[in-house]
mmCIF file of C-alpha atoms in Angstrom:
data_model
loop_
_atom_site.group_PDB
_atom_site.id
_atom_site.type_symbol
_atom_site.label_atom_id
_atom_site.label_comp_id
_atom_site.label_asym_id
_atom_site.label_seq_id
_atom_site.Cartn_x
_atom_site.Cartn_y
_atom_site.Cartn_z
ATOM 1 C CA ASP A 279 8.605 12.412 15.772
ATOM 2 C CA GLU A 280 11.668 13.122 17.531
ATOM 3 C CA GLU A 281 10.373 15.596 19.900
ATOM 4 C CA GLY A 282 7.556 13.556 21.217
ATOM 5 C CA ARG A 283 4.453 14.447 19.416
ATOM 6 C CA THR A 284 1.908 12.092 18.049
ATOM 7 C CA LEU A 285 1.217 12.924 14.207
ATOM 8 C CA PHE A 286 -1.619 11.277 12.154
ATOM 9 C CA PHE A 287 -0.924 10.080 8.321
ATOM 10 C CA LYS A 288 -4.171 9.572 6.362
ATOM 11 C CA TYR A 289 -4.101 6.913 4.200
ATOM 12 C CA SER A 290 -7.459 6.540 3.368
ATOM 13 C CA ARG A 291 -6.890 7.840 -0.857
ATOM 14 C CA PRO A 292 -5.353 4.300 -2.977
ATOM 15 C CA SER A 293 -3.328 7.007 -4.577
ATOM 16 C CA VAL A 294 -1.608 8.501 -1.096
ATOM 17 C CA PHE A 295 -1.220 4.976 0.619
ATOM 18 C CA ARG A 296 0.854 3.736 -2.642
ATOM 19 C CA THR A 297 3.248 6.587 -3.019
ATOM 20 C CA TYR A 298 3.940 6.630 0.549
ATOM 21 C CA LEU A 299 4.261 3.424 2.118
ATOM 22 C CA PRO A 300 7.149 1.823 -0.112
ATOM 23 C CA ALA A 301 9.218 5.242 1.234
ATOM 24 C CA PHE A 302 8.264 4.190 4.711
ATOM 25 C CA GLU A 303 10.983 2.205 6.782
ATOM 26 C CA PRO A 304 10.402 -1.385 7.433
ATOM 27 C CA GLU A 305 9.142 -0.733 10.689
ATOM 28 C CA GLN A 306 6.688 2.156 9.696
ATOM 29 C CA ALA A 307 5.134 0.091 7.547
ATOM 30 C CA ALA A 308 5.223 -2.647 9.727
ATOM 31 C CA TYR A 309 2.898 -0.686 12.031
ATOM 32 C CA ILE A 310 0.613 0.999 9.746
ATOM 33 C CA MET A 311 -0.046 -2.659 8.218
ATOM 34 C CA ARG A 312 -0.009 -4.308 11.556
ATOM 35 C CA ASP A 313 -4.056 -5.242 11.970
ATOM 36 C CA LEU A 314 -4.274 -5.807 7.760
ATOM 37 C CA SER A 315 -3.013 -9.034 6.003
ATOM 38 C CA GLU A 316 -2.969 -7.275 2.601
ATOM 39 C CA VAL A 317 -3.867 -4.065 0.850
ATOM 40 C CA TRP A 318 -4.940 -3.941 -3.005
ATOM 41 C CA THR A 319 -4.645 -0.623 -4.766
ATOM 42 C CA GLU A 320 -5.078 0.339 -8.470
ATOM 43 C CA ASP A 321 -2.171 1.339 -10.586
ATOM 44 C CA GLU A 322 -2.100 5.309 -11.282
ATOM 45 C CA ALA A 323 -0.411 4.649 -14.776
ATOM 46 C CA ARG A 324 -2.075 1.715 -16.226
ATOM 47 C CA LEU A 325 -5.740 0.611 -15.538
ATOM 48 C CA ASP A 326 -4.942 -3.152 -16.272
ATOM 49 C CA LEU A 327 -3.051 -3.371 -13.030
ATOM 50 C CA ILE A 328 -3.842 -3.918 -9.699
ATOM 51 C CA ARG A 329 -1.063 -3.467 -6.536
ATOM 52 C CA ARG A 330 -0.988 -5.506 -3.452
ATOM 53 C CA PHE A 331 1.155 -4.161 -0.476
ATOM 54 C CA ALA A 332 1.858 -6.987 2.434
ATOM 55 C CA VAL A 333 4.417 -7.095 5.184
ATOM 56 C CA ARG A 334 5.705 -10.161 5.937
ATOM 57 C CA ASP A 335 8.300 -10.976 8.408
ATOM 58 C CA GLY A 336 9.162 -7.144 8.836
ATOM 59 C CA ARG A 337 9.400 -6.624 5.296
ATOM 60 C CA LEU A 338 7.189 -4.820 2.705
ATOM 61 C CA LEU A 339 6.150 -7.163 -0.153
ATOM 62 C CA THR A 340 4.340 -5.684 -3.334
ATOM 63 C CA ARG A 341 3.514 -7.292 -5.947
ATOM 64 C CA ASP A 342 1.336 -6.531 -9.103
ATOM 65 C CA LEU A 343 -1.719 -8.503 -10.626
ATOM 66 C CA ALA A 344 -2.599 -8.044 -14.166
ATOM 67 C CA ILE A 345 -6.459 -7.634 -14.536
ATOM 68 C CA VAL A 346 -7.769 -9.800 -17.471
ATOM 69 C CA THR A 347 -11.174 -9.193 -19.165
ATOM 70 C CA THR A 348 -12.665 -11.493 -21.329
ATOM 71 C CA GLU A 349 -15.934 -10.916 -23.367
ATOM 72 C CA THR A 350 -19.311 -12.937 -22.627
ATOM 73 C CA ASP A 351 -21.631 -13.822 -25.133
#
């Protein structure tokens, strides 16, 4: 932080991750995602969506993917 203290952020819960990651500055998001190619979380409001987070060229990208189910005999 501004006073030189090291702070830790726990984001192991998808609800925390999907809420806070988009709020970070691009450099902060890139730092958190530095060893990850992408992260997928469930959508809070819609059970038929999952959300992908990725950092490319220093920008946070999100993409929603619809989950399609089919019935089998």
